[in-house]
Short mmCIF file of C-alpha atoms and ligand atoms in Angstrom, two decimals:
data_model
loop_
_atom_site.label_atom_id
_atom_site.label_comp_id
_atom_site.label_asym_id
_atom_site.label_seq_id
_atom_site.Cartn_x
_atom_site.Cartn_y
_atom_site.Cartn_z
CA MET A 1 -1.07 -9.55 -9.31
CA GLU A 2 1.34 -6.83 -8.60
CA LEU A 3 4.44 -8.81 -8.74
CA ALA A 4 3.51 -10.75 -12.00
CA ASN A 5 6.51 -11.53 -14.11
CA ARG A 6 8.93 -10.50 -11.43
CA HIS A 7 11.74 -13.05 -10.52
CA ILE A 8 13.00 -12.42 -6.97
CA LEU A 9 15.99 -13.96 -5.58
CA LEU A 10 15.21 -14.31 -1.92
CA GLY A 11 18.40 -14.64 0.18
CA VAL A 12 17.95 -16.03 3.67
CA THR A 13 20.77 -15.53 6.17
CA GLY A 14 21.37 -17.02 9.64
CA GLY A 15 18.99 -15.19 12.04
CA VAL A 16 16.04 -16.40 14.02
CA ALA A 17 13.75 -14.52 11.85
CA ALA A 18 14.53 -16.91 9.10
CA TYR A 19 11.41 -18.72 9.94
CA LYS A 20 9.42 -15.71 8.70
CA ALA A 21 11.15 -15.93 5.29
CA ALA A 22 9.15 -19.05 4.58
CA GLU A 23 6.00 -17.00 4.96
CA LEU A 24 7.58 -14.14 3.03
CA ALA A 25 8.28 -16.69 0.09
CA ARG A 26 4.62 -17.58 0.13
CA GLU A 27 3.37 -14.15 0.05
CA LEU A 28 5.69 -12.96 -2.68
CA GLN A 29 4.39 -15.86 -4.94
CA ARG A 30 0.76 -14.88 -3.92
CA HIS A 31 1.48 -11.61 -5.42
CA GLY A 32 2.62 -13.17 -8.70
CA ALA A 33 6.52 -13.32 -8.29
CA THR A 34 8.60 -16.37 -8.94
CA VAL A 35 10.94 -16.89 -5.99
CA GLN A 36 14.32 -18.47 -6.05
CA VAL A 37 15.76 -19.03 -2.67
CA VAL A 38 19.41 -18.93 -1.77
CA MET A 39 20.52 -19.66 1.83
CA THR A 40 23.61 -19.12 3.75
CA GLU A 41 25.06 -22.18 5.69
CA ALA A 42 24.02 -20.47 8.98
CA ALA A 43 20.33 -20.06 7.83
CA THR A 44 20.07 -23.81 7.28
CA ARG A 45 20.52 -24.19 11.02
CA PHE A 46 17.39 -22.18 11.63
CA VAL A 47 15.05 -23.49 8.70
CA THR A 48 15.88 -26.19 6.28
CA ALA A 49 16.21 -25.78 2.58
CA VAL A 50 13.41 -28.42 2.12
CA THR A 51 10.90 -26.00 3.56
CA PHE A 52 11.66 -23.42 0.88
CA GLN A 53 12.00 -26.02 -1.78
CA ALA A 54 8.52 -27.22 -1.01
CA LEU A 55 6.98 -23.73 -0.89
CA THR A 56 8.66 -22.47 -4.15
CA GLY A 57 8.80 -25.54 -6.09
CA ARG A 58 12.31 -24.69 -6.91
CA ARG A 59 15.72 -26.09 -5.88
CA VAL A 60 17.18 -24.10 -3.15
CA PHE A 61 21.01 -23.18 -3.51
CA THR A 62 23.17 -23.02 -0.46
CA ASP A 63 26.72 -23.93 -1.52
CA GLN A 64 29.11 -22.25 -3.89
CA TRP A 65 30.93 -25.50 -4.37
CA ASP A 66 27.89 -27.26 -5.70
CA SER A 67 29.33 -29.56 -8.29
CA SER A 68 25.92 -30.31 -9.84
CA ILE A 69 26.08 -26.95 -11.56
CA PRO A 70 27.93 -27.65 -14.79
CA ASN A 71 29.93 -24.46 -15.24
CA ASN A 72 30.33 -23.61 -11.44
CA MET A 73 28.84 -20.19 -12.23
CA ALA A 74 25.77 -20.30 -9.98
CA HIS A 75 26.59 -16.92 -8.59
CA ILE A 76 26.41 -15.38 -12.14
CA GLU A 77 23.35 -17.29 -13.37
CA LEU A 78 21.23 -16.88 -10.24
CA SER A 79 21.98 -13.25 -10.15
CA ARG A 80 21.37 -12.53 -13.89
CA GLN A 81 17.97 -14.22 -13.68
CA ALA A 82 16.73 -12.01 -10.82
CA ASP A 83 14.74 -8.72 -11.27
CA ALA A 84 15.80 -7.98 -7.66
CA ILE A 85 17.62 -9.62 -4.75
CA LEU A 86 15.86 -9.44 -1.38
CA ILE A 87 17.82 -10.46 1.73
CA ALA A 88 15.37 -11.39 4.41
CA PRO A 89 16.51 -11.71 7.31
CA ALA A 90 19.85 -9.88 6.76
CA THR A 91 22.07 -10.49 9.88
CA ALA A 92 24.51 -7.83 11.09
CA ASP A 93 27.35 -10.09 9.75
CA PHE A 94 25.72 -10.19 6.27
CA LEU A 95 25.32 -6.31 6.42
CA ALA A 96 28.96 -6.08 7.02
CA LYS A 97 29.88 -8.40 4.26
CA LEU A 98 27.71 -6.44 1.79
CA ALA A 99 29.10 -3.10 2.92
CA HIS A 100 32.62 -4.33 2.38
CA GLY A 101 32.03 -6.20 -0.79
CA ARG A 102 33.04 -9.57 0.54
CA ALA A 103 32.28 -12.70 -1.30
CA ASP A 104 33.01 -15.68 0.85
CA ASP A 105 29.80 -17.77 0.20
CA LEU A 106 27.26 -18.21 -2.61
CA LEU A 107 24.84 -15.49 -1.28
CA SER A 108 27.46 -12.81 -0.71
CA THR A 109 29.07 -13.66 -3.98
CA LEU A 110 25.99 -13.39 -6.09
CA CYS A 111 25.03 -10.05 -4.45
CA LEU A 112 28.61 -8.72 -5.54
CA ALA A 113 28.01 -10.04 -8.94
CA ARG A 114 24.50 -8.74 -9.42
CA SER A 115 23.33 -6.12 -11.96
CA CYS A 116 19.87 -5.84 -10.33
CA PRO A 117 18.53 -3.85 -7.38
CA LEU A 118 19.45 -5.10 -3.84
CA LEU A 119 16.85 -5.00 -1.03
CA VAL A 120 17.86 -5.75 2.40
CA ALA A 121 15.73 -6.43 5.54
CA PRO A 122 17.99 -6.27 8.68
CA ALA A 123 17.07 -8.48 11.72
CA MET A 124 19.10 -8.60 14.88
CA ASN A 125 19.30 -7.83 18.47
CA ARG A 126 18.77 -4.15 19.31
CA GLU A 127 22.38 -3.65 20.66
CA MET A 128 23.75 -5.27 17.49
CA TRP A 129 21.59 -2.81 15.41
CA ALA A 130 22.67 0.14 17.49
CA ASN A 131 26.33 -0.78 17.42
CA LEU A 132 28.42 1.88 15.56
CA ALA A 133 29.85 -0.60 13.13
CA THR A 134 26.39 -1.94 12.05
CA GLN A 135 25.29 1.65 11.70
CA ARG A 136 28.26 2.52 9.57
CA ASN A 137 27.68 -0.48 7.36
CA ALA A 138 23.92 0.29 7.00
CA ALA A 139 24.67 3.87 6.06
CA GLN A 140 27.34 2.69 3.53
CA LEU A 141 24.75 0.35 2.01
CA VAL A 142 22.15 3.26 1.62
CA GLU A 143 24.92 5.41 0.08
CA ASP A 144 25.65 2.51 -2.27
CA GLY A 145 22.02 2.55 -3.50
CA VAL A 146 20.86 -0.52 -1.51
CA ALA A 147 17.27 -0.21 -0.44
CA LEU A 148 17.14 -0.89 3.47
CA LEU A 149 13.65 -2.22 4.54
CA GLY A 150 13.31 -1.64 8.19
CA PRO A 151 14.34 -2.79 10.81
CA ASP A 152 11.22 -2.18 12.90
CA SER A 153 11.11 -1.83 16.82
CA GLY A 154 9.28 -4.14 19.10
CA ASP A 155 9.70 -7.42 20.95
CA GLN A 156 12.71 -9.42 20.09
CA ALA A 157 13.36 -13.09 20.11
CA CYS A 158 16.07 -12.59 22.71
CA GLY A 159 13.34 -11.29 25.11
CA GLU A 160 14.55 -7.65 24.73
CA THR A 161 12.52 -4.77 23.25
CA GLY A 162 13.88 -2.35 20.71
CA MET A 163 15.05 -1.58 17.20
CA GLY A 164 16.16 -4.60 15.12
CA ARG A 165 13.12 -6.63 14.35
CA MET A 166 12.65 -7.71 10.75
CA LEU A 167 9.62 -6.12 9.14
CA GLU A 168 6.78 -8.52 8.92
CA PRO A 169 6.41 -10.61 5.79
CA GLN A 170 3.29 -8.74 4.56
CA ASP A 171 5.20 -5.37 5.09
CA LEU A 172 8.14 -6.57 3.19
CA VAL A 173 5.87 -7.66 0.32
CA GLU A 174 4.41 -4.07 0.34
CA GLU A 175 7.94 -2.70 0.31
CA THR A 176 8.83 -4.82 -2.59
CA VAL A 177 5.71 -3.96 -4.62
CA ALA A 178 6.37 -0.28 -3.80
CA PHE A 179 9.89 -0.65 -5.06
CA PHE A 180 8.96 -1.68 -8.30
CA ALA A 181 6.26 0.97 -8.80
CA PRO A 182 7.16 3.84 -11.13
CA LYS A 183 7.59 6.84 -8.99
CA ALA A 184 5.10 8.95 -11.10
CA LEU A 185 3.97 10.96 -8.05
CA ALA A 186 7.44 11.67 -6.58
CA SER A 187 7.38 14.81 -4.59
CA ARG A 188 3.61 15.31 -5.09
CA ARG A 189 1.08 15.68 -2.25
CA VAL A 190 -2.17 13.87 -2.53
CA LEU A 191 -5.18 14.19 -0.20
CA ILE A 192 -7.84 11.25 -0.40
CA THR A 193 -11.26 10.67 1.25
CA ALA A 194 -12.44 7.05 1.72
CA GLY A 195 -15.18 4.99 3.29
CA PRO A 196 -18.61 5.77 4.34
CA THR A 197 -19.76 8.54 6.69
CA PHE A 198 -21.88 7.89 9.85
CA GLU A 199 -24.61 10.40 10.75
CA PRO A 200 -25.93 9.98 14.20
CA ILE A 201 -29.60 9.89 15.08
CA ASP A 202 -28.85 9.31 18.74
CA PRO A 203 -25.86 8.17 20.67
CA VAL A 204 -26.29 4.37 19.56
CA ARG A 205 -27.98 4.77 16.10
CA GLY A 206 -27.12 6.51 12.90
CA ILE A 207 -27.37 6.63 9.04
CA THR A 208 -24.54 5.11 7.01
CA ASN A 209 -23.92 3.23 3.85
CA LEU A 210 -22.32 0.13 2.62
CA SER A 211 -18.89 1.71 1.40
CA SER A 212 -16.09 -0.48 2.70
CA GLY A 213 -13.38 2.06 2.01
CA LYS A 214 -11.48 -0.52 -0.09
CA MET A 215 -11.11 1.52 -3.34
CA GLY A 216 -9.94 4.76 -1.42
CA PHE A 217 -7.45 2.81 0.66
CA ALA A 218 -6.11 1.19 -2.59
CA ILE A 219 -5.67 4.58 -4.14
CA ALA A 220 -3.85 5.94 -1.02
CA ARG A 221 -1.58 2.90 -1.14
CA ALA A 222 -0.88 3.22 -4.94
CA CYS A 223 -0.26 6.94 -4.45
CA ARG A 224 2.37 6.14 -1.80
CA HIS A 225 4.03 3.47 -3.94
CA ALA A 226 4.16 6.09 -6.66
CA GLY A 227 6.20 8.37 -4.24
CA ALA A 228 3.52 10.72 -3.04
CA ASP A 229 3.17 12.18 0.41
CA VAL A 230 -0.33 10.96 1.18
CA THR A 231 -3.04 12.09 3.61
CA LEU A 232 -6.07 9.83 3.91
CA VAL A 233 -9.19 11.09 5.48
CA ALA A 234 -11.13 7.97 6.40
CA GLY A 235 -14.79 7.49 7.48
CA PRO A 236 -15.59 4.60 9.83
CA THR A 237 -13.82 1.46 8.54
CA THR A 238 -11.63 -1.28 10.09
CA LEU A 239 -9.20 -1.43 7.19
CA PRO A 240 -5.45 -1.21 8.17
CA THR A 241 -3.70 1.96 7.25
CA PRO A 242 -1.45 1.54 4.15
CA ARG A 243 2.17 1.74 5.05
CA GLY A 244 3.53 5.26 5.01
CA VAL A 245 0.20 6.99 4.65
CA ALA A 246 -0.94 9.67 7.22
CA ARG A 247 -4.47 8.78 8.31
CA ILE A 248 -7.22 11.06 9.84
CA ASP A 249 -10.18 9.13 11.14
CA VAL A 250 -13.62 10.91 11.08
CA THR A 251 -17.13 9.84 11.51
CA THR A 252 -19.57 12.34 10.04
CA ALA A 253 -19.52 14.29 6.73
CA GLN A 254 -19.14 17.55 8.54
CA GLN A 255 -15.98 16.14 10.26
CA MET A 256 -14.69 14.76 6.95
CA PHE A 257 -15.15 18.30 5.44
CA GLU A 258 -13.30 19.90 8.34
CA ALA A 259 -10.58 17.46 8.09
CA VAL A 260 -10.08 17.99 4.41
CA THR A 261 -10.25 21.82 4.52
CA GLY A 262 -7.94 21.69 7.64
CA SER A 263 -5.43 19.50 5.68
CA LEU A 264 -5.56 21.89 2.59
CA ASP A 265 -5.19 24.98 4.80
CA LEU A 266 -2.07 23.34 6.43
CA ALA A 267 -0.56 22.27 3.14
CA PRO A 268 -1.79 24.59 0.49
CA ARG A 269 0.51 22.92 -2.09
CA THR A 270 -1.52 19.85 -2.39
CA ASP A 271 -1.33 18.58 -5.83
CA ALA A 272 -4.37 16.31 -6.12
CA PHE A 273 -7.60 15.56 -4.19
CA VAL A 274 -9.19 12.30 -4.83
CA ALA A 275 -12.74 12.12 -3.36
CA VAL A 276 -13.55 8.36 -3.00
CA ALA A 277 -15.69 8.54 0.16
CA ALA A 278 -19.27 7.78 -0.03
CA VAL A 279 -20.40 10.94 1.95
CA ALA A 280 -24.00 11.14 3.31
CA ASP A 281 -25.77 14.12 1.64
CA TRP A 282 -27.92 14.64 4.65
CA ARG A 283 -27.44 14.61 8.56
CA VAL A 284 -30.10 14.47 11.21
CA SER A 285 -30.31 17.94 12.33
CA ASN A 286 -32.35 16.96 15.42
CA ALA A 287 -30.25 14.16 16.68
CA SER A 288 -30.86 13.12 20.22
CA THR A 289 -28.20 13.36 22.90
CA SER A 290 -29.78 10.47 24.76
CA LYS A 291 -30.95 7.22 23.41
CA LEU A 292 -34.39 7.58 21.73
CA LYS A 293 -37.05 5.39 23.62
CA LYS A 294 -39.99 3.68 22.08
CA THR A 295 -43.04 5.09 23.72
CA GLU A 296 -46.48 3.32 23.83
CA GLY A 297 -48.34 4.71 20.84
CA GLY A 298 -45.69 7.39 20.24
CA GLY A 299 -44.99 6.39 16.80
CA PRO A 300 -41.65 6.75 14.98
CA PRO A 301 -39.45 9.66 15.86
CA ALA A 302 -39.67 12.73 13.75
CA LEU A 303 -36.26 13.13 12.21
CA GLN A 304 -35.28 16.38 10.55
CA PHE A 305 -32.44 16.68 8.00
CA ALA A 306 -29.98 19.28 7.05
CA GLU A 307 -27.77 19.13 3.94
CA ASN A 308 -24.21 18.31 4.45
CA PRO A 309 -21.44 20.37 2.77
CA ASP A 310 -20.31 19.01 -0.69
CA ILE A 311 -16.67 18.32 0.14
CA LEU A 312 -15.54 17.75 -3.47
CA ALA A 313 -17.40 20.77 -4.96
CA SER A 314 -16.07 23.01 -2.20
CA VAL A 315 -12.42 21.90 -2.89
CA ALA A 316 -12.77 22.20 -6.57
CA ALA A 317 -14.11 25.72 -6.09
CA ARG A 318 -11.08 26.86 -4.17
CA PRO A 319 -8.98 29.39 -5.76
CA ASP A 320 -5.88 27.10 -4.96
CA ALA A 321 -7.82 24.06 -5.97
CA PRO A 322 -5.72 20.95 -6.41
CA TYR A 323 -6.31 18.57 -9.41
CA CYS A 324 -9.73 17.07 -8.30
CA VAL A 325 -11.02 13.61 -9.04
CA GLY A 326 -14.55 12.54 -8.00
CA PHE A 327 -16.13 9.14 -7.80
CA ALA A 328 -19.68 8.29 -8.51
CA ALA A 329 -22.01 5.14 -7.91
CA GLU A 330 -24.94 5.50 -10.21
CA SER A 331 -27.66 3.01 -10.56
CA GLU A 332 -28.60 4.16 -14.15
CA ASN A 333 -27.46 6.26 -17.15
CA LEU A 334 -23.86 6.01 -15.95
CA GLU A 335 -22.27 7.94 -18.75
CA LYS A 336 -24.89 10.88 -18.87
CA ASN A 337 -25.19 11.12 -14.95
CA GLY A 338 -21.35 10.84 -14.65
CA GLN A 339 -20.76 13.76 -17.26
CA ASP A 340 -23.41 15.93 -15.40
CA LYS A 341 -21.81 15.11 -12.08
CA ARG A 342 -18.41 15.92 -13.27
CA THR A 343 -19.55 19.28 -14.56
CA ARG A 344 -21.80 19.98 -11.49
CA LYS A 345 -19.04 19.36 -9.13
CA GLY A 346 -16.51 21.41 -11.31
CA VAL A 347 -13.92 18.57 -11.58
CA PRO A 348 -11.76 17.58 -14.45
CA LEU A 349 -11.94 13.84 -13.82
CA LEU A 350 -14.87 11.64 -12.59
CA VAL A 351 -14.49 7.96 -11.99
CA ALA A 352 -17.73 6.09 -12.12
CA ASN A 353 -18.21 2.47 -10.65
CA ILE A 354 -19.63 0.22 -13.30
CA GLY A 355 -22.40 -1.72 -11.53
CA HIS A 356 -23.50 -0.46 -8.16
CA ALA A 357 -22.75 -3.71 -6.24
CA THR A 358 -19.13 -2.93 -5.81
CA PHE A 359 -19.20 -1.88 -2.11
CA GLY A 360 -17.11 -4.30 -0.09
CA ARG A 361 -15.70 -6.27 -3.10
CA ASP A 362 -12.06 -6.67 -3.82
CA ASP A 363 -12.46 -6.07 -7.52
CA ASN A 364 -14.17 -3.37 -9.64
CA GLU A 365 -14.80 -2.00 -13.19
CA LEU A 366 -14.50 1.74 -13.84
CA LEU A 367 -15.52 4.22 -16.33
CA ILE A 368 -13.23 7.21 -16.74
CA ILE A 369 -15.17 10.31 -17.58
CA ASP A 370 -13.29 13.65 -18.60
CA ALA A 371 -13.66 16.43 -21.06
CA GLN A 372 -12.47 14.15 -23.82
CA GLY A 373 -15.16 11.60 -23.26
CA THR A 374 -15.26 8.19 -21.62
CA ARG A 375 -13.06 5.04 -21.51
CA THR A 376 -13.37 1.82 -19.46
CA LEU A 377 -10.79 0.30 -16.99
CA GLU A 378 -11.46 -3.40 -17.29
CA ARG A 379 -12.36 -5.46 -14.32
CA ALA A 380 -9.42 -6.11 -12.07
CA SER A 381 -8.55 -5.90 -8.47
CA LYS A 382 -8.95 -2.65 -6.81
CA ASN A 383 -5.07 -2.48 -6.23
CA VAL A 384 -4.50 -2.94 -9.90
CA LEU A 385 -7.23 -0.33 -10.84
CA ALA A 386 -5.77 2.09 -8.30
CA ALA A 387 -2.26 1.83 -9.82
CA GLN A 388 -3.99 2.54 -13.29
CA LEU A 389 -5.75 5.59 -11.85
CA VAL A 390 -2.65 6.81 -10.16
CA ALA A 391 -0.80 6.71 -13.50
CA LEU A 392 -3.58 8.64 -15.14
CA ILE A 393 -3.61 11.24 -12.41
CA ALA A 394 0.24 11.48 -12.58
CA SER A 395 0.04 12.09 -16.28
CA ARG A 396 -2.67 14.76 -15.87
CA LEU A 397 -0.49 16.49 -13.25
CA GLY A 398 2.56 16.33 -15.41
CA ALA A 399 0.72 17.86 -18.28
CA SER A 400 -0.54 20.78 -16.10
N1 CTP B 1 -18.94 14.12 -2.32
C1 CTP B 1 -18.50 14.85 -1.38
N2 CTP B 1 -19.27 15.51 -0.52
C2 CTP B 1 -20.62 15.19 -0.39
C3 CTP B 1 -21.16 14.34 -1.42
C4 CTP B 1 -20.31 13.70 -2.38
O1 CTP B 1 -17.24 15.23 -1.49
N3 CTP B 1 -21.32 15.83 0.57
C5 CTP B 1 -18.13 13.46 -3.42
C6 CTP B 1 -17.90 11.99 -3.27
O2 CTP B 1 -16.78 11.63 -2.43
C7 CTP B 1 -17.74 11.51 -4.78
C8 CTP B 1 -18.53 12.48 -5.48
O3 CTP B 1 -18.75 13.70 -4.58
O4 CTP B 1 -16.41 11.85 -5.25
C9 CTP B 1 -19.99 12.09 -5.96
O5 CTP B 1 -20.63 11.56 -4.92
P1 CTP B 1 -22.06 11.01 -5.01
O6 CTP B 1 -22.66 10.68 -3.82
O7 CTP B 1 -22.13 10.05 -6.14
O8 CTP B 1 -22.77 12.33 -5.61
P2 CTP B 1 -23.85 13.28 -4.93
O9 CTP B 1 -23.39 14.75 -5.08
O10 CTP B 1 -24.20 12.84 -3.59
O11 CTP B 1 -25.01 13.11 -5.96
P3 CTP B 1 -26.22 11.90 -6.05
O12 CTP B 1 -26.06 11.19 -4.71
O13 CTP B 1 -27.39 12.83 -6.07
O14 CTP B 1 -25.94 11.09 -7.17
#
């Protein structure tokens, strides 16, 4: 749970996107955070406090004159308890208040009284967002160190289309997780392969494997959260692209090889290459351009195979080789085969899946194999393991 032990004060202001804040409160909790909701008076016109109270199991605060708080210091206490304040949605009016340091209701007062980071998700009509006053206020907030999350462009509740939509709850959670992640890969470039490859036999058939791409995508996401510039070369998978990651879709091993070498040639200053893809070792060299037909008494087609390039080994052998990390799925002698593979591929670090039934699962258990020996990363979600691997890669890069 990536937000475990994080206490988030969710500030809801009076925009129509307030209804999405209910989903956001839920998602933040699903990621392990505790959520304390504070609403402006206007927000309660869109969604009731009861909704948030039921979702968070905590009393919702709306009034700075609440006489049930013994010392009348709700603004101090609420802001002191928070690891971060997230305002979603933040109206144009609330941005203006924040930019000018105004404190005329509970939420704006506790923002002013805070000692924790402030994250703000603007949501408004496109003309309001484009207005010079709003742009001035947003720029001022960025200069003051406030994290602006969005807005996005798209359909708006008012029927117009343009910039000003609040980021979706899922994206706001991603941004919040990223905000808390240590920036161990700031200004680093990382190239990652993920997923299976598909080697055609004819236009409708082919050879592939059960790799889902989840581990590679999780690593791309964690690298991005750590501040890296990430390119992800993905074999066929329907997984969504992690926010902020540049994705190149490929089908075959040969295309993956070309995408990787092309990317390295374009950006020779790549710091790390993480080969997570389950690449087919062989392709069908006599693949048919038309669908193979079953002929009476003809027997099975005679497929011939050619070896695919070893992407990882070829990157590791480059004179300008980045720090290379390989993955391995072995069905036996994990440690011995892993060490052999590490040496054979010429990479400093090899990560072996413990147990070969990891394909498609959301969790995993890993064996880290390097020149010093081996150690285990205990079973955890692929996202948690990815963050641990990123910390390890960052420490190796730092030491190089
Ligand atoms: N790999 C690669 N290009 C290939 C084959 C593998 O880049 N053509 C990379 C994988 O992405 C992974 C590592 O090499 O990081 C090990 O992959 P694996 O399939 O386990 O190794 P193989 O070399 O294919 O060895 P074997 O299948 O015989 O165990």
